[in-house]
Amino acid sequence: MSRIQTQQKILDAAESLFAETGFNDTSLRQITSRAEVNLAAVNYHFGSKKALIQAVLQRYLKVVMPRLEHQFEVLLARQKPTQLPEVLAVFVQPLLELEQIKRQGTTLFLQLLGRGYTDVQGHLRKFISHHYGSVLNKFVLLVQQSCPGLDAAEIFWRLHFSLGTVVFTMASSEALFDIAAADYHQQADIESVIRRLLPYLAAGIAAPVIYPEQLNSMAQAAS
Amino acid sequence: MSRIQTQQKILDAAESLFAETGFNDTSLRQITSRAEVNLAAVNYHFGSKKALIQAVLQRYLKVVMPRLEHQFEVLLARQKPTQLPEVLAVFVQPLLELEQIKRQGTTLFLQLLGRGYTDVQGHLRKFISHHYGSVLNKFVLLVQQSCPGLDAAEIFWRLHFSLGTVVFTMASSEALFDIAAADYHQQADIESVIRRLLPYLAAGIAAPVIYPEQLNSMAQAAS
DNA sequence: CCTCATTTCAAACACCCGTTTGAAATGTAC
DNA sequence: GTACATTTCAAACGGGTGTTTGAAATGAGG
C-alpha cells in the first residue's frame, strides 16, 4: 500500500477517535484497529503519538489559519475600525468551508480544538501561539479597535472567556445536540450552533465593565 | 491512625491532584504518595477510584448547593422578576465562602467542576442533574423570568455557553493567572476573575438574538 | 529476474494502571 | 492482658499503554 494511503487512513481514524474520546483516552491500538492498519504503522509513519496528534491538528490549522489571517488583514487595512460582530463573523466562512474539504470537517476540527485545550493543559495553546501568533495578534488588534472602552487586560480575559465558550461547547457538542433534540424538538447542527454563538460572544466581549462596588451591592441585594 | 484522618488526607491529596491533572490522568499511586498513605487505602476507605472522585466532588457540592437553592427560593418568592445580574450574583457569596472552609477552596472546587465536565464526558452532568436537579431548575426559571424575550431553547444554549466559559476558565485558571501576571502585571486571584466573569456572562445571556439573514450579511460584509 | 529500499507485520519490551489479597500492626472493650 | 475488630502494609494480579525489533512482504529501477 502506498505511503500516503496508510498515513491518510491513520489520520482519519485518529481524528474521529480523538474527537469522540479525547487524546489521552484514545489508544494507538484503537486507532490502528479502526484504520485497519498494523499497530507499528503509527510510529513508523509519524514517529510518536504526540507527533500524530500534531499532524491531525495541522491538517485543519494549515487550511483555516491562512484564510483567517487574510480576512483579518483586509479588515485592518480599512480606514475605520470594524464593528465587533463583523470581526467575529470572520470565523464563520473559513470554519464552514472545512465541511467541504471533509464531511463533518467543521465539527471535527472544533471538537479537536476543544479536546486539545482541555485534555493536555497548555500544549495546544503554546503550539498555536508559537506557529500562528501573528494571526492571533491581528485578531486581538481588531477586537481592541472595535472596543475602545476596554483596556488590554480586560480584552485578554474576555477573549479567553469566549475561547472557553467555544471550546467547551464544541467538545460536548454531541451531548448538547442530543439534549436539544430531546427537550426542545430541534435538530441542531454545527452551523446553527455557530449562529447562536456569535451574538452571545459579541455581547459578552463588548459588555460594560462593572466595578467592585457594584458587584458588592449586587451580592448584598441578592442575599 | 484514625479512620477520618486517613480519609481526609486522601481527599485532600486527591482533590489537588485532580484539579491539577484531571481525573483520568491522576493515578491512585500519585494520590496515595502525596497523602503519605498506603496504596490500598483508597480502595479500603472509598471502594474504588470512581467513588473517590464522587466523594471529592460531594465535599463541596453538599455545601454549595443548599445555599444556592435557598438564595434562588428567596428570589423566586419575590413579586417581581429579578434582574439577570442579580440572579448571577447569587453564585458569588456561596462560592467565595468555600475559601473559608478550606484554603483555595473556591479555586479547587471550580477547577474540579471544569475537570468533571470535560474529562469524563457527561458523567458529572448526569450526577449533578440527578442529585441537584431542583436547584438547577430554580436557577433556569429565574433566568427565564429575567429574560422574557428569549425562548427556552435559546436560554438552554446560552446557559451552556456560560457553563463553558466558567468551566474552561477555571480548568485553565493557573495558566491564565500566569499569563495575566506576565503580560499585564496584574496579580489575579479567583475573586477578581469572578468579578470579571459576571458582566461578561450577563451580557452574553441577555444578548439580542440575531437572525440568519443578519449573519449572512455580516459574513459577506467581512469578506 | 535480480537488487535494494520501502513498508508491513507479529511479537515482545518495559512500564503504569486499578484492584485484590492475606498477613502484620494497631486500636478498643472487657 | 487477653480477645476481637479495624486499619495498614507489601506484594502480586491481570490488563492496557506507547514503543521497539527483526523478519517477512511489497514496491520500484536497472
Short mmCIF file of C-alpha atoms (C1' of nucleotides) in Angstrom, two decimals:
data_model
loop_
_atom_site.label_atom_id
_atom_site.label_comp_id
_atom_site.label_asym_id
_atom_site.label_seq_id
_atom_site.Cartn_x
_atom_site.Cartn_y
_atom_site.Cartn_z
CA MET A 1 0.00 0.00 0.00
CA SER A 2 1.30 3.46 -0.81
CA ARG A 3 2.67 5.58 1.96
CA ILE A 4 0.13 8.37 1.69
CA GLN A 5 -2.82 5.95 1.73
CA THR A 6 -1.75 4.47 5.04
CA GLN A 7 -0.99 7.86 6.54
CA GLN A 8 -4.39 9.14 5.42
CA LYS A 9 -6.21 6.16 6.91
CA ILE A 10 -4.39 6.66 10.21
CA LEU A 11 -5.16 10.39 10.26
CA ASP A 12 -8.85 9.80 9.50
CA ALA A 13 -9.25 7.14 12.17
CA ALA A 14 -7.26 9.14 14.69
CA GLU A 15 -9.15 12.40 14.26
CA SER A 16 -12.57 10.78 14.69
CA LEU A 17 -11.46 8.86 17.77
CA PHE A 18 -9.69 11.89 19.24
CA ALA A 19 -12.83 13.97 18.76
CA GLU A 20 -15.01 11.29 20.39
CA THR A 21 -12.82 10.23 23.31
CA GLY A 22 -10.10 12.81 23.66
CA PHE A 23 -6.38 12.49 23.04
CA ASN A 24 -5.25 10.79 26.22
CA ASP A 25 -8.12 8.34 26.33
CA THR A 26 -7.63 7.14 22.77
CA SER A 27 -5.05 4.38 22.38
CA LEU A 28 -2.91 3.67 19.36
CA ARG A 29 -4.47 0.20 19.23
CA GLN A 30 -7.93 1.70 18.84
CA ILE A 31 -6.66 3.95 16.07
CA THR A 32 -4.80 1.30 14.09
CA SER A 33 -7.71 -1.08 14.55
CA ARG A 34 -10.23 1.39 13.09
CA ALA A 35 -7.78 2.33 10.33
CA GLU A 36 -7.24 -1.39 9.54
CA VAL A 37 -3.52 -0.90 9.80
CA ASN A 38 -0.75 -2.51 11.79
CA LEU A 39 -0.02 -1.12 15.26
CA ALA A 40 3.57 -0.22 14.40
CA ALA A 41 2.46 1.90 11.42
CA VAL A 42 1.83 4.95 13.60
CA ASN A 43 5.35 5.03 14.96
CA TYR A 44 6.78 4.20 11.52
CA HIS A 45 4.93 6.98 9.70
CA PHE A 46 4.61 9.65 12.38
CA GLY A 47 7.28 8.83 14.96
CA SER A 48 5.15 9.01 18.08
CA LYS A 49 1.63 9.50 19.35
CA LYS A 50 2.41 13.12 20.17
CA ALA A 51 3.52 13.76 16.59
CA LEU A 52 0.33 12.09 15.34
CA ILE A 53 -1.79 14.44 17.42
CA GLN A 54 0.04 17.42 15.96
CA ALA A 55 -0.39 16.05 12.43
CA VAL A 56 -4.14 15.62 12.97
CA LEU A 57 -4.49 19.21 14.16
CA GLN A 58 -2.20 20.63 11.49
CA ARG A 59 -4.34 19.17 8.70
CA TYR A 60 -7.03 21.69 9.65
CA LEU A 61 -4.93 24.52 11.04
CA LYS A 62 -2.90 24.92 7.87
CA VAL A 63 -6.16 25.46 5.96
CA VAL A 64 -8.04 27.66 8.42
CA MET A 65 -5.29 29.90 9.72
CA PRO A 66 -4.12 31.47 6.42
CA ARG A 67 -7.72 32.26 5.48
CA LEU A 68 -8.34 33.89 8.85
CA GLU A 69 -5.13 35.87 8.57
CA HIS A 70 -6.09 37.16 5.15
CA GLN A 71 -9.53 38.26 6.33
CA PHE A 72 -8.03 39.99 9.35
CA GLU A 73 -5.58 41.84 7.11
CA VAL A 74 -8.44 43.05 4.93
CA LEU A 75 -10.28 44.45 7.93
CA LEU A 76 -7.12 46.02 9.36
CA ALA A 77 -6.49 47.79 6.04
CA ARG A 78 -9.80 49.67 6.34
CA GLN A 79 -9.82 53.31 7.33
CA LYS A 80 -12.31 52.98 10.15
CA PRO A 81 -12.29 50.33 12.89
CA THR A 82 -14.53 47.33 12.21
CA GLN A 83 -17.57 46.62 14.37
CA LEU A 84 -17.09 43.67 16.76
CA PRO A 85 -19.82 41.41 15.29
CA GLU A 86 -18.21 41.78 11.91
CA VAL A 87 -14.80 40.82 13.32
CA LEU A 88 -16.25 37.68 14.89
CA ALA A 89 -18.13 36.83 11.71
CA VAL A 90 -14.78 36.37 10.00
CA PHE A 91 -14.55 32.94 11.60
CA VAL A 92 -17.80 31.66 10.09
CA GLN A 93 -16.84 31.23 6.45
CA PRO A 94 -13.42 29.56 6.91
CA LEU A 95 -14.84 27.19 9.51
CA LEU A 96 -17.83 26.19 7.41
CA GLU A 97 -15.59 25.61 4.39
CA LEU A 98 -13.91 22.80 6.30
CA GLU A 99 -17.18 20.96 5.76
CA GLN A 100 -16.41 20.82 2.04
CA ILE A 101 -12.89 19.54 2.46
CA LYS A 102 -14.20 16.69 4.52
CA ARG A 103 -17.63 15.59 5.69
CA GLN A 104 -18.16 16.79 9.29
CA GLY A 105 -14.93 18.73 8.93
CA THR A 106 -16.10 21.77 10.88
CA THR A 107 -17.45 19.76 13.79
CA LEU A 108 -14.40 17.53 13.91
CA PHE A 109 -11.96 20.44 13.89
CA LEU A 110 -13.77 22.35 16.61
CA GLN A 111 -14.10 19.24 18.74
CA LEU A 112 -10.38 18.56 18.33
CA LEU A 113 -9.68 22.16 19.29
CA GLY A 114 -11.77 21.69 22.42
CA ARG A 115 -10.03 18.45 23.29
CA GLY A 116 -6.63 19.98 22.71
CA TYR A 117 -7.31 22.81 25.10
CA THR A 118 -8.84 20.74 27.87
CA ASP A 119 -7.02 17.39 27.60
CA VAL A 120 -3.34 18.21 27.74
CA GLN A 121 -3.22 21.51 29.55
CA GLY A 122 -1.38 24.24 27.75
CA HIS A 123 0.23 22.15 25.00
CA LEU A 124 -2.12 23.24 22.22
CA ARG A 125 -2.11 26.82 23.43
CA LYS A 126 1.68 27.00 23.13
CA PHE A 127 1.65 25.22 19.78
CA ILE A 128 -0.86 27.63 18.24
CA SER A 129 0.60 30.80 19.72
CA HIS A 130 4.03 29.68 18.51
CA HIS A 131 3.05 28.73 14.95
CA TYR A 132 0.20 31.17 14.39
CA GLY A 133 0.94 34.00 16.77
CA SER A 134 0.69 36.59 14.00
CA VAL A 135 -2.90 35.54 13.25
CA LEU A 136 -3.89 35.82 16.88
CA ASN A 137 -2.24 39.21 17.23
CA LYS A 138 -4.18 40.60 14.27
CA PHE A 139 -7.43 39.30 15.71
CA VAL A 140 -6.74 40.80 19.12
CA LEU A 141 -5.85 44.11 17.48
CA LEU A 142 -9.17 44.16 15.62
CA VAL A 143 -11.07 43.44 18.82
CA GLN A 144 -9.21 46.21 20.63
CA GLN A 145 -10.06 48.67 17.85
CA SER A 146 -13.73 47.69 17.96
CA CYS A 147 -13.89 48.06 21.76
CA PRO A 148 -12.01 51.28 22.55
CA GLY A 149 -13.58 51.40 26.01
CA LEU A 150 -11.82 48.22 27.19
CA ASP A 151 -8.20 48.04 28.29
CA ALA A 152 -5.90 45.27 27.07
CA ALA A 153 -6.18 43.17 30.22
CA GLU A 154 -9.98 43.18 30.14
CA ILE A 155 -9.92 42.10 26.49
CA PHE A 156 -7.42 39.35 27.29
CA TRP A 157 -9.78 37.89 29.88
CA ARG A 158 -12.90 38.25 27.76
CA LEU A 159 -11.30 36.61 24.76
CA HIS A 160 -10.31 33.68 26.93
CA PHE A 161 -13.85 33.54 28.31
CA SER A 162 -15.01 33.34 24.70
CA LEU A 163 -12.46 30.67 23.87
CA GLY A 164 -13.86 28.68 26.76
CA THR A 165 -17.37 29.05 25.47
CA VAL A 166 -16.47 27.80 22.01
CA VAL A 167 -14.14 25.05 23.10
CA PHE A 168 -16.43 23.65 25.78
CA THR A 169 -19.50 23.84 23.55
CA MET A 170 -17.73 22.01 20.76
CA ALA A 171 -16.10 19.41 22.98
CA SER A 172 -19.50 18.48 24.37
CA SER A 173 -21.46 19.29 21.22
CA GLU A 174 -22.73 15.75 20.69
CA ALA A 175 -24.27 15.61 24.14
CA LEU A 176 -25.74 19.11 23.70
CA PHE A 177 -27.21 18.17 20.33
CA ASP A 178 -28.91 15.16 21.92
CA ILE A 179 -30.34 17.18 24.81
CA ALA A 180 -31.57 19.94 22.49
CA ALA A 181 -33.24 17.38 20.25
CA ALA A 182 -34.89 15.58 23.17
CA ASP A 183 -36.01 18.58 25.23
CA TYR A 184 -36.70 21.22 22.57
CA HIS A 185 -37.52 19.12 19.48
CA GLN A 186 -34.96 20.95 17.41
CA GLN A 187 -32.31 19.23 15.36
CA ALA A 188 -29.11 21.17 15.91
CA ASP A 189 -26.11 21.14 13.61
CA ILE A 190 -22.79 22.87 13.83
CA GLU A 191 -23.90 25.82 11.72
CA SER A 192 -26.93 26.58 13.87
CA VAL A 193 -24.75 26.48 16.98
CA ILE A 194 -22.29 28.91 15.42
CA ARG A 195 -25.23 31.15 14.57
CA ARG A 196 -26.34 31.08 18.21
CA LEU A 197 -22.78 31.63 19.46
CA LEU A 198 -21.97 34.86 17.65
CA PRO A 199 -24.45 37.23 19.34
CA TYR A 200 -23.61 35.69 22.72
CA LEU A 201 -19.89 36.23 22.24
CA ALA A 202 -20.25 39.70 20.77
CA ALA A 203 -22.41 40.88 23.67
CA GLY A 204 -20.11 39.31 26.26
CA ILE A 205 -16.90 40.76 24.85
CA ALA A 206 -18.37 44.24 24.50
CA ALA A 207 -20.18 44.19 27.85
CA PRO A 208 -19.90 47.27 30.06
CA VAL A 209 -17.40 46.89 32.88
CA ILE A 210 -18.81 46.57 36.36
CA TYR A 211 -16.73 47.91 39.19
CA PRO A 212 -16.21 46.18 42.55
CA GLU A 213 -18.65 48.44 44.43
CA GLN A 214 -21.47 47.50 42.09
CA LEU A 215 -20.61 43.80 42.49
CA ASN A 216 -20.80 44.04 46.25
CA SER A 217 -24.12 45.86 46.17
CA MET A 218 -25.42 43.22 43.78
CA ALA A 219 -24.35 40.38 46.04
CA GLN A 220 -25.90 42.05 49.06
CA ALA A 221 -29.13 42.76 47.25
CA ALA A 222 -29.42 39.07 46.43
CA SER A 223 -28.93 37.87 50.00
CA MET B 1 -4.26 6.43 62.60
CA SER B 2 -7.94 7.20 62.92
CA ARG B 3 -10.22 6.48 60.00
CA ILE B 4 -11.26 10.05 59.35
CA GLN B 5 -7.66 11.30 59.38
CA THR B 6 -6.68 8.90 56.61
CA GLN B 7 -9.82 9.63 54.60
CA GLN B 8 -9.19 13.36 54.95
CA LYS B 9 -5.60 13.06 53.81
CA ILE B 10 -6.68 11.05 50.77
CA LEU B 11 -9.43 13.53 49.90
CA ASP B 12 -7.06 16.50 50.23
CA ALA B 13 -4.35 14.93 48.10
CA ALA B 14 -6.86 13.68 45.55
CA GLU B 15 -8.64 16.98 45.05
CA SER B 16 -5.45 18.95 44.49
CA LEU B 17 -4.13 16.39 42.02
CA PHE B 18 -7.48 16.08 40.27
CA ALA B 19 -7.62 19.86 39.89
CA GLU B 20 -4.07 19.97 38.52
CA THR B 21 -4.04 16.98 36.20
CA GLY B 22 -7.64 15.90 35.72
CA PHE B 23 -9.38 12.76 36.92
CA ASN B 24 -8.25 10.27 34.30
CA ASP B 25 -4.66 11.44 34.28
CA THR B 26 -4.25 11.23 38.04
CA SER B 27 -3.30 7.78 39.33
CA LEU B 28 -4.09 6.31 42.72
CA ARG B 29 -0.36 5.91 43.25
CA GLN B 30 0.16 9.66 42.86
CA ILE B 31 -2.67 10.32 45.29
CA THR B 32 -1.57 7.88 47.99
CA SER B 33 2.01 9.02 47.58
CA ARG B 34 1.11 12.69 48.15
CA ALA B 35 -1.23 11.72 51.01
CA GLU B 36 1.56 9.61 52.57
CA VAL B 37 -0.78 6.66 52.78
CA ASN B 38 -0.69 3.10 51.54
CA LEU B 39 -1.93 2.44 48.01
CA ALA B 40 -4.65 0.06 49.19
CA ALA B 41 -6.13 2.68 51.49
CA VAL B 42 -8.20 4.25 48.70
CA ASN B 43 -9.99 1.03 47.89
CA TYR B 44 -10.35 0.18 51.57
CA HIS B 45 -11.91 3.50 52.57
CA PHE B 46 -13.74 4.52 49.37
CA GLY B 47 -14.22 1.30 47.43
CA SER B 48 -12.95 2.46 44.05
CA LYS B 49 -11.41 5.39 42.22
CA LYS B 50 -14.81 6.35 40.83
CA ALA B 51 -16.26 6.53 44.35
CA LEU B 52 -13.29 8.65 45.44
CA ILE B 53 -13.98 11.13 42.64
CA GLN B 54 -17.60 11.41 43.73
CA ALA B 55 -16.55 11.87 47.36
CA VAL B 56 -14.16 14.67 46.40
CA LEU B 57 -16.89 16.50 44.48
CA GLN B 58 -19.55 15.88 47.10
CA ARG B 59 -17.46 17.54 49.80
CA TYR B 60 -18.07 20.84 48.02
CA LEU B 61 -21.43 20.21 46.36
CA LYS B 62 -23.17 19.40 49.63
CA VAL B 63 -22.10 22.79 50.97
CA VAL B 64 -22.68 24.95 47.90
CA MET B 65 -25.89 23.51 46.51
CA PRO B 66 -28.18 24.02 49.53
CA ARG B 67 -27.02 27.63 49.83
CA LEU B 68 -27.69 28.27 46.17
CA GLU B 69 -31.10 26.65 46.41
CA HIS B 70 -32.03 28.83 49.37
CA GLN B 71 -30.99 32.02 47.57
CA PHE B 72 -32.92 31.01 44.47
CA GLU B 73 -36.02 30.36 46.57
CA VAL B 74 -35.74 33.83 48.09
CA LEU B 75 -35.60 35.44 44.66
CA LEU B 76 -38.45 33.30 43.33
CA ALA B 77 -40.64 34.36 46.27
CA ARG B 78 -40.43 37.99 45.19
CA GLN B 79 -43.35 39.64 43.48
CA LYS B 80 -41.42 40.98 40.50
CA PRO B 81 -38.90 39.05 38.37
CA THR B 82 -35.27 39.55 39.40
CA GLN B 83 -32.80 41.27 37.09
CA LEU B 84 -30.31 38.88 35.44
CA PRO B 85 -27.12 40.33 37.00
CA GLU B 86 -28.71 39.88 40.40
CA VAL B 87 -29.55 36.24 39.62
CA LEU B 88 -25.97 35.54 38.58
CA ALA B 89 -24.62 37.35 41.63
CA VAL B 90 -26.22 34.65 43.77
CA PHE B 91 -23.29 32.38 42.95
CA VAL B 92 -20.64 34.76 44.29
CA GLN B 93 -21.18 34.51 48.03
CA PRO B 94 -21.56 30.71 48.30
CA LEU B 95 -18.54 30.16 46.08
CA LEU B 96 -16.33 32.59 47.97
CA GLU B 97 -17.36 31.07 51.28
CA LEU B 98 -15.67 27.85 50.19
CA GLU B 99 -12.46 29.76 50.65
CA GLN B 100 -13.13 29.88 54.39
CA ILE B 101 -13.87 26.18 54.71
CA LYS B 102 -10.57 25.41 53.08
CA ARG B 103 -7.72 27.48 51.71
CA GLN B 104 -8.04 27.74 47.92
CA GLY B 105 -11.44 26.09 48.28
CA THR B 106 -13.20 28.20 45.64
CA THR B 107 -10.49 27.70 43.04
CA LEU B 108 -10.23 23.99 43.74
CA PHE B 109 -13.97 23.43 43.51
CA LEU B 110 -14.36 25.32 40.24
CA GLN B 111 -11.34 23.57 38.75
CA LEU B 112 -12.80 20.21 39.76
CA LEU B 113 -16.11 21.22 38.20
CA GLY B 114 -14.29 22.05 34.99
CA ARG B 115 -12.41 18.78 35.00
CA GLY B 116 -15.56 16.83 35.71
CA TYR B 117 -17.36 18.32 32.75
CA THR B 118 -14.54 17.92 30.26
CA ASP B 119 -12.73 14.78 31.41
CA VAL B 120 -15.33 12.03 31.58
CA GLN B 121 -17.94 13.27 29.18
CA GLY B 122 -21.41 13.54 30.65
CA HIS B 123 -20.77 11.72 33.93
CA LEU B 124 -20.72 14.81 36.12
CA ARG B 125 -23.59 16.38 34.21
CA LYS B 126 -25.81 13.37 34.94
CA PHE B 127 -24.65 13.20 38.55
CA ILE B 128 -25.48 16.84 39.24
CA SER B 129 -28.76 16.91 37.35
CA HIS B 130 -29.79 13.75 39.20
CA HIS B 131 -28.85 14.85 42.71
CA TYR B 132 -29.38 18.60 42.41
CA GLY B 133 -31.92 18.90 39.58
CA SER B 134 -34.23 21.04 41.71
CA VAL B 135 -31.52 23.64 42.22
CA LEU B 136 -30.80 23.85 38.51
CA ASN B 137 -34.49 24.13 37.68
CA LYS B 138 -34.95 27.07 40.01
CA PHE B 139 -31.96 28.82 38.51
CA VAL B 140 -33.21 28.29 34.96
CA LEU B 141 -36.63 29.56 35.98
CA LEU B 142 -35.10 32.76 37.37
CA VAL B 143 -33.11 33.32 34.18
CA GLN B 144 -36.22 32.80 32.07
CA GLN B 145 -38.13 35.33 34.16
CA SER B 146 -35.33 37.87 33.82
CA CYS B 147 -35.14 37.40 30.03
CA PRO B 148 -38.75 37.28 28.80
CA GLY B 149 -37.63 37.92 25.23
CA LEU B 150 -35.75 34.61 24.96
CA ASP B 151 -37.40 31.23 24.35
CA ALA B 152 -36.47 28.17 26.37
CA ALA B 153 -34.19 26.69 23.72
CA GLU B 154 -32.18 29.89 23.35
CA ILE B 155 -31.74 30.06 27.11
CA PHE B 156 -30.67 26.41 27.19
CA TRP B 157 -27.89 27.11 24.72
CA ARG B 158 -26.78 30.35 26.34
CA LEU B 159 -26.59 28.79 29.80
CA HIS B 160 -24.42 26.03 28.39
CA PHE B 161 -22.25 28.63 26.67
CA SER B 162 -21.89 30.25 30.10
CA LEU B 163 -21.10 26.94 31.75
CA GLY B 164 -18.37 26.52 29.17
CA THR B 165 -16.94 29.91 29.96
CA VAL B 166 -16.79 29.25 33.69
CA VAL B 167 -15.60 25.68 33.45
CA PHE B 168 -12.89 26.34 30.87
CA THR B 169 -11.66 29.45 32.63
CA MET B 170 -11.38 27.64 35.93
CA ALA B 171 -9.83 24.50 34.48
CA SER B 172 -7.06 26.60 32.95
CA SER B 173 -7.06 29.30 35.61
CA GLU B 174 -3.49 28.65 36.72
CA ALA B 175 -2.13 29.18 33.22
CA LEU B 176 -4.32 32.27 32.75
CA PHE B 177 -3.14 33.71 36.07
CA ASP B 178 0.46 33.29 34.94
CA ILE B 179 -0.13 34.93 31.56
CA ALA B 180 -2.05 37.82 33.10
CA ALA B 181 0.73 38.38 35.62
CA ALA B 182 3.45 38.25 32.96
CA ASP B 183 1.76 40.29 30.21
CA TYR B 184 -0.37 42.74 32.17
CA HIS B 185 1.47 42.99 35.50
CA GLN B 186 -1.67 42.22 37.44
CA GLN B 187 -1.87 39.55 40.08
CA ALA B 188 -5.15 37.74 39.51
CA ASP B 189 -6.99 35.69 42.09
CA ILE B 190 -10.20 33.75 41.92
CA GLU B 191 -12.31 36.61 43.23
CA SER B 192 -11.07 39.06 40.63
CA VAL B 193 -11.80 36.55 37.87
CA ILE B 194 -15.35 36.06 39.16
CA ARG B 195 -15.72 39.82 39.20
CA ARG B 196 -14.68 39.95 35.55
CA LEU B 197 -16.88 37.00 34.64
CA LEU B 198 -20.24 38.33 35.81
CA PRO B 199 -20.70 41.25 33.39
CA TYR B 200 -19.48 39.08 30.53
CA LEU B 201 -21.98 36.33 31.33
CA ALA B 202 -24.87 38.68 31.99
CA ALA B 203 -24.36 40.47 28.68
CA GLY B 204 -23.98 37.23 26.74
CA ILE B 205 -27.06 35.56 28.20
CA ALA B 206 -29.23 38.64 27.65
CA ALA B 207 -27.84 39.42 24.20
CA PRO B 208 -30.32 40.30 21.43
CA VAL B 209 -30.96 37.43 19.05
CA ILE B 210 -29.51 37.76 15.57
CA TYR B 211 -31.38 36.10 12.75
CA PRO B 212 -29.77 34.12 9.92
CA GLU B 213 -30.14 36.91 7.34
CA GLN B 214 -28.15 39.27 9.51
CA LEU B 215 -25.48 36.61 9.98
CA ASN B 216 -25.13 36.14 6.23
CA SER B 217 -24.89 39.86 5.58
CA MET B 218 -22.31 40.12 8.33
CA ALA B 219 -20.21 37.33 6.84
CA GLN B 220 -20.43 38.87 3.39
CA ALA B 221 -19.55 42.31 4.64
CA ALA B 222 -16.41 40.86 6.20
CA SER B 223 -15.22 39.11 3.02
"C1'" DC C 1 14.86 -11.55 -12.97
"C1'" DC C 2 17.57 -9.81 -9.68
"C1'" DT C 3 18.55 -5.96 -6.29
"C1'" DC C 4 17.74 -2.94 -2.97
"C1'" DA C 5 14.86 0.34 -0.44
"C1'" DT C 6 10.32 0.86 1.48
"C1'" DT C 7 6.58 -0.71 4.00
"C1'" DT C 8 4.05 -4.22 6.76
"C1'" DC C 9 3.62 -7.42 10.36
"C1'" DA C 10 3.59 -10.33 14.71
"C1'" DA C 11 5.84 -10.39 18.79
"C1'" DA C 12 7.91 -8.70 22.58
"C1'" DC C 13 9.58 -4.87 25.62
"C1'" DA C 14 9.30 -2.17 29.83
"C1'" DC C 15 6.13 0.38 32.29
"C1'" DC C 16 1.92 2.07 34.60
"C1'" DC C 17 -2.79 1.25 35.85
"C1'" DG C 18 -6.87 -0.04 39.42
"C1'" DT C 19 -7.81 -3.67 42.31
"C1'" DT C 20 -7.23 -7.73 45.46
"C1'" DT C 21 -5.05 -10.49 48.95
"C1'" DG C 22 -3.55 -12.14 53.35
"C1'" DA C 23 -0.63 -11.23 56.91
"C1'" DA C 24 1.03 -7.74 60.23
"C1'" DA C 25 0.09 -3.85 63.06
"C1'" DT C 26 -2.87 -1.01 65.65
"C1'" DG C 27 -6.84 0.25 68.27
"C1'" DT C 28 -10.69 -0.92 71.50
"C1'" DA C 29 -13.57 -3.08 75.01
"C1'" DC C 30 -13.79 -6.25 78.77
"C1'" DG D 1 -3.80 -8.65 79.45
"C1'" DT D 2 -6.46 -11.06 76.61
"C1'" DA D 3 -9.91 -11.22 72.60
"C1'" DC D 4 -11.74 -9.06 68.85
"C1'" DA D 5 -12.41 -5.62 65.16
"C1'" DT D 6 -10.30 -2.12 62.50
"C1'" DT D 7 -6.77 -0.36 59.82
"C1'" DT D 8 -2.23 -0.61 57.45
"C1'" DC D 9 1.04 -2.69 54.55
"C1'" DA D 10 3.95 -5.06 50.91
"C1'" DA D 11 3.20 -7.86 47.25
"C1'" DA D 12 1.08 -9.56 43.50
"C1'" DC D 13 -2.70 -9.86 39.86
"C1'" DG D 14 -4.47 -9.20 35.23
"C1'" DG D 15 -4.71 -5.93 31.82
"C1'" DG D 16 -3.67 -1.87 28.96
"C1'" DT D 17 -0.20 1.55 27.34
"C1'" DG D 18 3.43 3.58 23.79
"C1'" DT D 19 7.37 1.98 21.60
"C1'" DT D 20 10.96 -1.12 19.50
"C1'" DT D 21 12.60 -5.05 16.95
"C1'" DG D 22 13.78 -8.07 13.26
"C1'" DA D 23 11.96 -10.78 9.89
"C1'" DA D 24 8.66 -11.03 6.04
"C1'" DA D 25 6.26 -8.89 2.23
"C1'" DT D 26 5.93 -5.49 -1.26
"C1'" DG D 27 7.50 -1.83 -4.12
"C1'" DA D 28 10.41 0.30 -7.96
"C1'" DG D 29 14.71 0.59 -11.15
"C1'" DG D 30 18.30 -1.48 -13.98
#
